[in-house]
XYZ file of C-alpha atoms in Angstrom:
719
model
C -9.410 -21.874 17.214
C -8.437 -19.427 14.455
C -10.946 -20.937 12.031
C -13.753 -20.686 14.599
C -12.882 -17.092 15.337
C -12.712 -16.265 11.633
C -16.112 -17.829 11.040
C -17.559 -15.761 13.862
C -16.154 -12.606 12.355
C -17.572 -13.430 8.937
C -21.045 -13.657 10.435
C -20.706 -10.304 12.163
C -22.145 -7.147 10.584
C -19.913 -5.513 8.009
C -19.646 -2.323 10.069
C -18.020 -4.200 12.950
C -15.061 -5.014 10.720
C -14.614 -1.606 9.175
C -12.436 0.263 11.608
C -8.643 0.172 11.370
C -8.517 -0.432 15.128
C -10.526 -3.656 14.891
C -8.389 -4.889 12.013
C -5.273 -4.083 14.027
C -6.626 -6.276 16.833
C -7.145 -9.107 14.368
C -3.551 -8.725 13.208
C -2.167 -8.827 16.733
C -4.564 -11.482 17.952
C -5.719 -14.471 15.963
C -5.904 -13.946 12.205
C -3.092 -14.595 9.778
C -2.319 -11.950 7.116
C -4.026 -13.943 4.355
C -7.148 -14.264 6.518
C -7.146 -10.524 7.125
C -7.014 -9.868 3.387
C -9.946 -12.232 2.827
C -11.749 -10.339 5.555
C -11.069 -7.062 3.747
C -12.506 -8.408 0.506
C -15.642 -9.776 2.164
C -16.196 -6.563 4.067
C -15.926 -4.493 0.896
C -18.345 -6.762 -0.975
C -20.790 -6.644 1.926
C -20.603 -2.850 2.093
C -21.177 -2.466 -1.640
C -24.098 -4.901 -1.694
C -25.679 -3.288 1.372
C -25.369 0.207 -0.100
C -26.727 -0.872 -3.465
C -29.673 -2.684 -1.875
C -30.519 0.210 0.438
C -30.585 2.688 -2.443
C -32.150 0.417 -5.020
C -28.998 0.547 -7.124
C -27.564 -2.103 -9.401
C -23.949 -2.872 -8.614
C -21.551 -1.541 -11.233
C -24.229 0.435 -13.125
C -24.664 4.205 -13.042
C -28.147 4.952 -11.597
C -29.696 7.141 -14.311
C -33.236 8.457 -14.155
C -35.568 6.384 -16.359
C -36.573 9.307 -18.585
C -32.943 9.703 -19.748
C -32.306 6.037 -20.562
C -32.167 4.797 -24.143
C -33.553 1.235 -24.414
C -31.019 -1.053 -26.089
C -31.945 -4.690 -25.445
C -28.999 -7.037 -25.299
C -26.366 -4.316 -25.691
C -24.288 -2.729 -22.960
C -22.787 0.695 -23.582
C -19.189 1.179 -22.423
C -18.971 -2.434 -21.331
C -15.180 -2.518 -21.178
C -12.910 0.382 -20.338
C -9.135 0.050 -20.370
C -8.112 2.282 -17.503
C -4.469 1.285 -17.893
C -4.453 4.151 -20.393
C -4.298 6.461 -17.384
C -1.119 4.834 -16.160
C 1.956 4.385 -18.361
C 0.008 4.183 -21.610
C 2.897 5.520 -23.649
C 5.121 2.736 -22.276
C 3.553 -0.084 -24.306
C 2.688 -3.278 -22.473
C 5.129 -5.972 -23.542
C 2.382 -8.601 -23.465
C 0.669 -6.798 -26.325
C 3.812 -6.564 -28.418
C 4.652 -9.214 -31.013
C 8.003 -10.849 -30.439
C 10.599 -10.955 -33.188
C 9.813 -9.287 -36.482
C 7.026 -6.753 -36.901
C 3.579 -8.314 -36.968
C 1.600 -8.183 -40.182
C -1.012 -5.452 -40.183
C -4.598 -6.603 -40.372
C -8.021 -4.975 -40.472
C -10.040 -2.614 -42.599
C -7.671 0.349 -42.116
C -4.540 -1.356 -43.505
C -4.576 0.726 -46.666
C -5.767 3.932 -45.071
C -3.684 7.070 -45.552
C -3.603 8.962 -42.266
C -1.890 11.963 -43.812
C 0.959 13.971 -42.328
C 1.196 16.627 -39.662
C 3.801 18.549 -41.657
C 3.420 21.256 -44.257
C 3.430 20.214 -47.913
C 6.273 22.704 -48.493
C 8.762 23.448 -45.722
C 9.567 27.118 -45.091
C 13.159 28.005 -44.228
C 13.625 29.223 -40.656
C 15.353 32.360 -41.984
C 11.991 33.409 -43.468
C 9.536 32.125 -40.837
C 9.514 35.154 -38.510
C 10.748 37.964 -40.779
C 9.068 40.441 -43.158
C 8.817 39.277 -46.740
C 11.501 41.623 -48.095
C 13.781 41.683 -45.034
C 14.612 38.051 -44.250
C 17.633 36.768 -42.388
C 20.532 35.456 -44.427
C 20.303 31.736 -45.130
C 23.693 30.034 -44.543
C 22.935 27.475 -47.270
C 22.036 29.980 -49.977
C 20.683 28.477 -53.186
C 21.514 24.989 -51.908
C 18.880 25.195 -49.131
C 16.226 22.498 -49.465
C 13.522 24.652 -47.861
C 11.327 27.300 -49.441
C 12.355 30.955 -49.337
C 9.306 32.445 -51.068
C 6.791 33.369 -48.343
C 3.878 33.881 -50.744
C 4.437 30.515 -52.435
C 4.591 28.856 -49.036
C 1.355 30.502 -47.877
C -0.528 29.601 -51.057
C 0.811 26.097 -51.738
C 2.860 24.930 -48.772
C 0.417 25.021 -45.858
C -3.239 24.495 -45.221
C -5.592 27.419 -45.010
C -5.853 29.335 -41.767
C -8.128 28.003 -39.037
C -11.250 29.872 -37.938
C -11.195 28.411 -34.439
C -11.250 30.995 -31.618
C -12.643 33.532 -34.066
C -9.605 33.082 -36.294
C -7.309 34.734 -33.711
C -4.071 32.960 -32.828
C -4.274 31.958 -29.142
C -0.513 32.396 -28.724
C -0.574 35.912 -30.159
C -3.721 36.693 -28.183
C -1.990 35.693 -24.923
C 1.505 37.099 -25.556
C 1.163 39.750 -28.259
C 3.583 37.891 -30.529
C 3.609 34.455 -32.174
C 7.035 32.830 -32.343
C 5.986 30.632 -35.287
C 5.362 33.557 -37.624
C 4.227 32.475 -41.076
C 4.062 28.802 -40.075
C 1.212 29.539 -37.656
C -2.181 28.180 -38.717
C -3.609 31.546 -37.607
C -0.995 33.654 -39.419
C -3.653 35.869 -40.970
C -4.593 37.215 -37.528
C -1.117 38.620 -36.849
C 0.054 39.657 -40.318
C -0.823 42.289 -42.870
C 0.237 43.648 -46.239
C 1.837 47.078 -46.370
C 2.965 49.402 -49.137
C 6.694 49.966 -49.495
C 8.393 53.122 -50.759
C 9.020 51.534 -54.154
C 5.305 50.748 -54.556
C 5.450 47.028 -53.794
C 3.204 45.074 -51.418
C 5.098 43.474 -48.525
C 3.804 40.849 -46.097
C 4.769 41.661 -42.509
C 4.064 40.169 -39.103
C 2.295 42.263 -36.458
C 3.027 42.461 -32.726
C 0.856 43.913 -29.991
C 2.952 45.814 -27.454
C 0.155 46.049 -24.890
C -0.366 42.283 -24.891
C 3.397 41.727 -24.714
C 3.650 43.913 -21.615
C 0.804 42.055 -19.886
C 2.382 38.701 -20.765
C 5.698 39.790 -19.283
C 3.928 40.839 -16.081
C 2.433 37.340 -15.867
C 5.783 35.705 -16.558
C 4.670 34.637 -20.050
C 6.931 36.803 -22.171
C 8.491 36.054 -25.535
C 11.288 33.788 -24.359
C 9.481 31.110 -22.398
C 5.765 31.620 -22.937
C 5.199 30.775 -19.281
C 6.995 27.411 -19.614
C 9.682 26.707 -17.001
C 12.179 23.872 -16.346
C 13.046 23.779 -20.060
C 16.706 22.804 -20.476
C 18.774 24.116 -23.375
C 20.007 22.230 -26.434
C 23.574 22.627 -25.157
C 22.667 20.959 -21.863
C 20.983 18.051 -23.663
C 24.044 17.679 -25.861
C 26.282 17.630 -22.780
C 24.158 14.845 -21.300
C 24.290 12.844 -24.523
C 28.071 13.139 -24.680
C 28.498 12.417 -20.956
C 30.130 15.795 -20.463
C 27.997 16.712 -17.445
C 29.236 15.228 -14.195
C 27.421 14.059 -11.072
C 29.906 14.671 -8.235
C 27.411 14.040 -5.423
C 26.361 10.706 -6.873
C 29.966 9.654 -7.515
C 30.947 10.375 -3.914
C 27.917 8.606 -2.489
C 28.310 5.533 -4.725
C 31.974 5.392 -3.764
C 31.042 5.435 -0.113
C 28.469 2.689 -0.656
C 31.048 0.420 -2.269
C 33.649 1.155 0.389
C 31.242 0.659 3.254
C 29.395 -2.415 1.935
C 32.065 -4.937 2.956
C 32.484 -3.351 6.378
C 28.747 -3.319 7.001
C 28.403 -6.946 5.908
C 31.213 -7.950 8.261
C 29.559 -6.184 11.171
C 25.963 -7.241 10.616
C 26.199 -10.658 8.998
C 29.548 -12.474 8.996
C 30.456 -11.328 12.464
C 27.122 -12.597 13.782
C 27.593 -15.998 12.175
C 31.161 -16.478 13.428
C 30.374 -15.328 16.926
C 27.153 -17.262 17.336
C 28.742 -20.340 18.911
C 31.003 -18.258 21.143
C 28.043 -16.208 22.348
C 26.141 -19.354 23.294
C 29.107 -20.700 25.266
C 29.643 -17.414 27.095
C 25.992 -17.113 28.009
C 26.206 -20.391 29.919
C 28.838 -18.918 32.274
C 26.937 -15.704 32.976
C 24.270 -17.315 35.149
C 21.450 -16.020 32.963
C 22.731 -12.465 32.669
C 21.397 -10.988 29.393
C 23.335 -8.039 27.960
C 21.183 -7.906 24.794
C 24.237 -7.270 22.678
C 24.163 -3.623 23.729
C 27.922 -3.231 23.953
C 28.426 -4.980 20.606
C 25.938 -2.705 18.902
C 27.569 0.377 20.330
C 30.928 -0.840 19.008
C 29.369 -1.290 15.575
C 28.007 2.223 15.657
C 31.424 3.559 16.614
C 33.063 1.764 13.679
C 30.400 2.787 11.166
C 31.838 5.371 8.769
C 29.724 8.371 7.901
C 29.007 8.818 4.196
C 31.031 11.563 2.471
C 27.870 13.470 1.617
C 24.663 13.965 3.593
C 21.698 16.059 2.406
C 21.442 19.494 3.896
C 18.243 20.666 5.529
C 15.421 19.915 3.097
C 12.882 22.436 2.003
C 9.771 22.013 4.159
C 6.600 21.006 2.317
C 2.964 20.665 3.284
C 0.136 18.258 2.498
C -3.253 18.910 4.067
C -6.978 18.758 3.476
C -6.849 21.970 1.434
C -4.231 20.511 -0.952
C -5.867 17.877 -3.217
C -3.218 16.378 -5.481
C -3.335 15.645 -9.201
C -1.642 12.272 -9.701
C 1.166 11.611 -12.200
C -0.743 10.582 -15.340
C 1.250 9.176 -18.216
C 0.283 10.873 -21.496
C -2.811 12.433 -19.910
C -0.884 14.429 -17.309
C 0.587 16.758 -19.904
C 1.292 20.428 -19.280
C -1.984 21.808 -20.774
C -4.119 19.381 -18.741
C -2.230 20.164 -15.532
C -2.650 23.862 -16.281
C -6.385 23.328 -16.727
C -6.611 21.491 -13.401
C -4.641 24.228 -11.622
C -7.072 26.807 -12.983
C -9.898 24.698 -11.500
C -8.335 24.373 -8.046
C -5.657 21.642 -8.125
C -3.089 22.539 -5.485
C -0.320 20.057 -6.282
C 0.650 18.483 -9.601
C 3.155 15.916 -10.847
C 4.831 15.407 -14.182
C 4.208 12.321 -16.234
C 6.429 9.423 -15.192
C 9.860 9.920 -16.792
C 12.286 7.046 -17.283
C 15.671 7.550 -15.635
C 17.931 6.221 -18.392
C 16.567 8.452 -21.200
C 16.848 11.440 -18.858
C 20.541 10.960 -18.128
C 21.111 10.355 -21.861
C 19.612 13.753 -22.725
C 16.529 12.407 -24.504
C 14.535 15.384 -25.777
C 11.055 13.901 -25.347
C 11.800 12.708 -21.812
C 13.126 16.079 -20.685
C 10.030 17.714 -22.174
C 8.052 15.990 -19.414
C 9.851 18.124 -16.830
C 8.443 21.355 -18.236
C 5.882 23.132 -16.097
C 3.766 26.251 -16.492
C 4.314 29.386 -14.471
C 0.902 28.856 -12.823
C 2.316 25.669 -11.250
C 4.977 27.686 -9.450
C 2.458 29.602 -7.339
C 2.239 28.423 -3.717
C -0.457 25.876 -2.779
C -3.235 26.687 -0.350
C -2.161 26.731 3.276
C -4.548 27.749 6.030
C -2.339 26.753 8.926
C -4.933 24.254 10.142
C -4.093 20.902 11.659
C -0.432 20.002 11.824
C 1.488 23.183 11.133
C 4.915 22.607 9.637
C 7.854 24.106 11.451
C 9.959 26.406 9.261
C 7.546 26.028 6.357
C 7.409 29.094 4.087
C 4.308 28.938 1.941
C 5.314 31.930 -0.159
C 8.431 30.110 -1.424
C 6.606 26.840 -2.069
C 5.108 25.821 -5.416
C 2.883 23.113 -6.859
C 4.879 21.132 -9.415
C 6.795 17.948 -8.696
C 8.574 15.442 -10.945
C 8.074 11.676 -10.963
C 10.785 9.326 -12.205
C 11.238 5.586 -12.662
C 14.534 3.781 -12.043
C 15.628 0.229 -11.277
C 19.098 0.804 -9.809
C 20.423 3.098 -7.054
C 23.079 4.746 -9.254
C 20.530 5.434 -11.984
C 18.045 6.988 -9.574
C 20.760 9.115 -7.968
C 22.181 10.393 -11.261
C 18.689 11.225 -12.492
C 17.909 13.046 -9.252
C 21.125 15.053 -9.337
C 20.559 16.119 -12.946
C 16.971 17.134 -12.197
C 17.885 19.247 -9.179
C 20.737 20.916 -11.103
C 18.819 21.656 -14.313
C 15.211 22.177 -13.157
C 14.918 24.905 -10.515
C 11.138 24.623 -10.161
C 10.688 21.227 -8.510
C 8.696 20.927 -5.321
C 9.576 17.252 -4.847
C 11.017 14.328 -6.812
C 8.802 11.262 -6.593
C 9.982 7.700 -7.226
C 7.392 5.552 -8.997
C 7.027 2.184 -7.275
C 3.547 1.356 -8.541
C 3.631 1.238 -12.352
C 2.078 -2.136 -13.316
C 3.057 -2.166 -17.001
C 5.077 -5.251 -17.958
C 7.764 -3.357 -19.866
C 8.579 -1.346 -16.730
C 8.046 -4.218 -14.280
C 10.398 -6.621 -16.089
C 13.276 -4.167 -15.866
C 12.972 -4.142 -12.072
C 11.412 -0.678 -11.916
C 7.897 0.453 -11.029
C 5.938 -2.028 -8.931
C 8.821 -4.554 -9.143
C 10.554 -2.523 -6.417
C 7.790 -3.565 -4.016
C 9.315 -7.051 -4.025
C 12.854 -5.814 -3.299
C 12.395 -3.590 -0.304
C 16.053 -3.373 0.711
C 16.936 -2.160 -2.770
C 14.098 0.375 -2.692
C 15.277 1.728 0.645
C 18.815 2.081 -0.728
C 17.489 3.945 -3.783
C 15.485 6.408 -1.696
C 18.383 7.037 0.688
C 20.657 7.709 -2.260
C 18.151 10.083 -3.873
C 17.896 11.974 -0.592
C 21.683 12.230 -0.402
C 22.037 13.979 -3.765
C 18.806 16.005 -4.080
C 20.015 19.012 -2.104
C 17.042 20.922 -0.719
C 14.440 19.092 -2.851
C 12.468 16.538 -0.783
C 12.042 12.945 -1.990
C 8.665 11.165 -2.036
C 7.440 7.821 -3.349
C 4.217 6.323 -4.702
C 3.536 2.639 -4.067
C 0.802 0.026 -4.477
C -0.477 -2.512 -1.951
C 1.754 -5.158 -3.508
C 2.211 -7.136 -6.681
C -0.223 -9.980 -5.904
C -3.819 -9.744 -4.740
C -3.360 -12.227 -1.905
C 0.057 -10.981 -0.742
C -0.065 -7.257 0.078
C 3.191 -5.976 1.530
C 2.704 -2.210 1.588
C 2.280 -2.238 5.371
C 5.664 -3.916 5.826
C 7.245 -1.632 3.230
C 5.828 1.468 4.881
C 7.260 0.333 8.207
C 10.673 -0.120 6.613
C 10.645 3.289 4.945
C 9.615 5.227 8.043
C 11.613 3.273 10.649
C 14.498 2.019 8.494
C 15.660 -1.513 7.754
C 17.922 -3.647 9.904
C 21.119 -2.024 8.674
C 19.772 1.442 9.418
C 18.641 0.428 12.891
C 22.000 -1.129 13.721
C 23.951 1.891 12.544
C 21.571 4.608 13.746
C 20.696 5.662 10.203
C 17.042 6.285 10.989
C 14.291 6.379 8.382
C 14.837 6.456 4.630
C 14.064 10.170 4.714
C 11.054 10.231 2.392
C 8.913 13.308 2.956
C 5.690 11.622 1.842
C 4.375 8.210 0.835
C 1.377 7.791 -1.464
C -0.413 4.434 -1.431
C -2.632 3.329 -4.307
C -5.148 0.959 -2.755
C -4.775 -1.795 -5.356
C -2.195 -4.434 -6.188
C -0.315 -4.632 -9.459
C -2.319 -7.702 -10.387
C -5.610 -5.880 -9.826
C -4.794 -2.956 -12.090
C -8.242 -1.260 -12.004
C -10.509 -4.313 -11.905
C -11.687 -3.835 -8.303
C -12.409 -0.959 -5.966
C -9.494 0.529 -4.068
C -9.064 -0.880 -0.551
C -9.224 2.170 1.677
C -9.283 0.029 4.825
C -5.793 -1.186 4.024
C -4.760 2.409 3.321
C -6.113 3.313 6.776
C -3.932 0.634 8.388
C -0.823 2.068 6.763
C -1.885 5.588 7.765
C -2.218 4.410 11.378
C 1.337 3.056 11.230
C 2.607 6.395 9.904
C 0.787 8.218 12.688
C 2.377 5.982 15.321
C 5.780 6.728 13.825
C 5.103 10.453 13.861
C 3.993 10.295 17.489
C 7.034 8.283 18.541
C 9.250 10.668 16.627
C 7.936 13.516 18.746
C 8.861 11.871 22.052
C 12.341 10.598 21.218
C 14.650 11.706 23.996
C 17.593 9.333 23.592
C 20.002 11.480 21.591
C 22.280 8.496 20.995
C 19.514 6.844 18.997
C 17.982 9.928 17.443
C 18.933 10.079 13.736
C 20.771 13.007 12.212
C 18.376 15.883 11.516
C 19.663 15.995 7.957
C 18.270 12.499 7.317
C 14.808 13.312 8.618
C 11.873 13.773 6.241
C 10.949 17.224 5.013
C 7.395 16.922 6.274
C 5.734 18.298 9.359
C 8.442 18.692 12.004
C 10.523 15.926 10.455
C 7.555 13.568 10.163
C 6.232 11.637 7.178
C 3.137 12.623 5.202
C 0.843 9.874 3.987
C -1.522 10.179 1.010
C -4.177 7.803 -0.298
C -5.050 7.165 -3.928
C -7.900 5.335 -5.618
C -11.537 5.828 -6.689
C -11.966 9.404 -5.477
C -14.733 10.877 -7.630
C -16.398 13.550 -5.513
C -15.862 15.867 -2.585
C -17.797 13.320 -0.508
C -15.194 10.648 -1.273
C -12.380 13.099 -0.584
C -13.482 14.191 2.864
C -14.581 10.681 3.871
C -11.087 9.407 3.137
C -9.537 12.228 5.139
C -11.833 11.464 8.070
C -11.950 7.661 8.030
C -8.547 6.664 6.656
C -6.726 9.510 8.470
C -4.607 10.362 5.431
C -3.074 13.809 5.095
C -4.425 14.317 1.588
C -5.832 12.394 -1.376
C -4.290 11.988 -4.819
C -6.759 12.056 -7.715
C -6.196 10.372 -11.074
C -9.136 9.071 -13.122
C -11.560 11.231 -11.154
C -9.744 14.331 -12.399
C -9.623 13.004 -15.962
C -13.362 12.407 -16.036
C -14.235 15.717 -14.383
C -11.356 18.180 -13.809
C -13.640 20.442 -11.776
C -13.525 17.895 -8.940
C -10.894 20.188 -7.391
C -13.436 22.993 -7.442
C -16.000 20.716 -5.785
C -13.486 19.874 -3.054
C -12.722 23.542 -2.457
C -16.413 24.468 -2.233
C -17.394 21.197 -0.518
C -20.440 20.715 -2.748
C -21.547 19.042 -5.962
C -21.334 21.136 -9.127
C -23.694 20.203 -11.944
C -21.700 21.614 -14.835
C -23.697 22.483 -17.930
C -22.718 21.233 -21.372
C -21.562 24.715 -22.410
C -19.321 24.968 -19.320
C -17.768 21.588 -20.099
C -17.254 22.667 -23.690
C -15.520 25.792 -22.435
C -13.036 23.554 -20.566
C -12.336 21.776 -23.859
C -11.696 25.145 -25.480
C -9.421 26.141 -22.614
C -7.444 22.915 -22.972
C -7.084 23.543 -26.720
C -5.783 27.066 -26.087
C -3.301 25.792 -23.524
C -2.254 23.035 -25.935
C -1.555 25.432 -28.780
C 0.412 27.691 -26.443
C 2.491 24.728 -25.234
C 3.007 22.778 -28.478
C 2.721 25.563 -31.024
C 0.060 26.812 -33.418
C 1.685 25.444 -36.566
C 0.673 22.241 -38.354
C 2.583 19.994 -35.938
C 1.315 21.832 -32.840
C -2.304 21.633 -33.994
C -1.918 17.899 -34.637
C -0.365 17.340 -31.197
C -3.130 19.326 -29.514
C -5.782 17.355 -31.364
C -4.146 14.058 -30.351
C -4.042 14.839 -26.637
C -7.494 16.422 -26.741
C -9.003 13.214 -28.106
C -7.116 11.141 -25.527
C -8.572 13.284 -22.763
C -12.066 13.015 -24.273
C -11.753 9.228 -24.112
C -12.020 9.750 -20.344
C -14.127 12.918 -20.194
C -17.039 11.336 -22.118
C -17.585 8.984 -19.170
C -18.948 11.817 -17.025
C -22.669 11.468 -16.342
C -24.264 14.821 -15.363
C -25.550 15.044 -11.815
C -28.935 16.282 -13.007
C -29.816 12.958 -14.623
C -28.578 10.724 -11.785
C -31.171 8.989 -9.656
C -28.887 8.510 -6.650
C -25.809 10.197 -5.188
C -22.907 9.913 -4.713
C -21.647 8.787 -8.133
C -19.081 5.973 -8.275
C -16.018 5.948 -10.473
C -16.254 2.185 -10.948
C -19.843 2.273 -12.268
C -20.445 2.090 -16.011
C -23.415 3.878 -17.585
C -26.077 2.284 -19.774
C -27.079 4.121 -22.954
C -28.452 7.544 -22.001
C -29.428 10.887 -23.511
C -28.568 14.269 -22.074
C -30.715 17.260 -21.270
C -29.749 18.761 -24.634
C -28.022 17.627 -27.818
C -24.603 18.942 -26.806
C -24.723 17.089 -23.489
C -25.601 13.892 -25.359
C -22.644 14.350 -27.702
C -20.258 15.047 -24.815
C -21.338 11.795 -23.168
C -21.042 9.644 -26.281
C -18.437 6.904 -26.521
C -18.457 7.116 -30.325
C -15.547 9.041 -31.804
C -17.776 10.278 -34.634
C -19.766 12.258 -32.086
C -16.545 13.826 -30.842
C -15.913 14.987 -34.401
C -19.349 16.593 -34.365
C -18.362 18.445 -31.198
C -15.391 19.913 -33.052
C -17.294 20.691 -36.242
C -20.906 21.564 -35.397
C -21.869 25.172 -34.737
C -23.314 24.836 -31.244
C -21.519 27.769 -29.667
C -18.510 30.038 -29.937
C -16.451 27.500 -28.006
C -16.527 24.765 -30.646
C -13.210 23.594 -32.019
C -14.162 23.483 -35.681
C -10.645 23.868 -37.050
C -9.016 21.102 -35.019
C -10.707 18.383 -37.122
């Protein structure tokens, strides 16, 4: 019967299978879960083929107007793109690593000298920011290994000044003072030579008081440069030496250990021992069924309350006016997030940080927690839709942290340290979707999807120690293509597992769940399944509705364990293949998600947030796109420094971003709309030379962008 019904459904039009309601009926009626997933795949293929045929489009190929195509018989441009670079790229995939000793280097670049990002001569820090004749006293005296002669350093120790940005230091231009002094690659723009009373010429650094005052008004004064959540060297040292305690975590872990045996006795061993007795007693009750109500109430009475419960969480808001920039490993750095915020991003996340390096005080891992002052401004809130009770938009901000952990104690310690040391955190998000093998094999990332009880315990523990900071999580559909379990996991997180139901613990307390519509196995090889996302969103909505009508106070969970969303309800966000405002608003309407998280779409065109805000396509010119590159470079130099190392770091991350940005195909040369993120372009030429260079997948063309004199925005010096 099931096979006949399935065959009938397969013959039906694709549109008849598209609604979440119809798929829900299939779940409750005839089809097995594996048949439903096959149905999803066939529906998606049918939709794509129908759309392509109706518009005369080739599947998987960007529809470019014929006059802009470059004939290249037998060669496909951008045939393969490794989009794993957008997700945990800096955590190398273990499958690509040689086991044992270091593999022998091969290839034409074996003997190539890549140079160094350090000065040829190192200048002592006691000279770096002082006038030539009035330096600070060096504690090492003549035994110091660094240079003390400023003129020798400037002539022989560092490269010549850059002429990018008109030769003016972007840090000095923004703040009126450059903290790197003589080490700055733009030192000539904020230094001069003056005559001294004894007739000598002295090199001195120049400050601009007017710029300094404006920077202080913007929160970008001398001390922080607009960077917040930066912990001190002393705090990192305390973490490394295990001198910084976690009292909340210690109390909660102690309660878990103390309560585990009692809970097991109540829920498992007691059930097994009393099973036979219950059967015998039921025979003498003439069919009377008590449903174990009295036993459950006894269990609840014996259940000991944990020594620490989270206080009332800060209320947050996700809505259609708050598009979210996803956590992007390597690419989601501070300058790129700052660029996206300037273009309309309302919520941002840090790159995924590993829990163990954080609690060990690792410098590079804690650097991921830094945010810019622009990310502390409140997100848009129009009061439309579901208004959040007790939500104060003026005290809200945009930046949240994402962490990865594989054990409850590790996640809790990391959370407690973050909330104690980083005051500007909107939320702390647990990554449960990272597909990289090195993360997966440790039991973190998407591996948590297969251990749902452990994941629930981790999230409850994080909630217990995070104080007022809400906890969220990002998940995938599952680990295998044919075995999605996100629907079951979502149900567990919003309703609670068996233990929570028996003890009245309620939901896991997550304020929001983000679902990436792909499995771990899929990575980015197929389109995101927004129908499955819609099913999970429908489940969340049913939970929110039932939460509103709960009247049994004996079963109602403690308010302190409720999510920090709208009136104690859970937000649900979708993620995957959002590349235009059309995609964004379709997902809001059809999948019924609260908001959409953007990843690759924002990397390819950061102004997608502006398109969403204006609800229209924006055909950005080549000069406008080049201006965004200049803006990123300025932000990079402000964040990483304008010395030799800072310039090299900015160049590195700029080129990594351009490896995504070059994939943008201008709207003016497209034959059909909307564009698709999964499509790959054939060889094409732009409407001018600069547009052609910006769309090239050849790194040599990117060098031309930095070196050719097309406009005042070119980054000539960063080559």
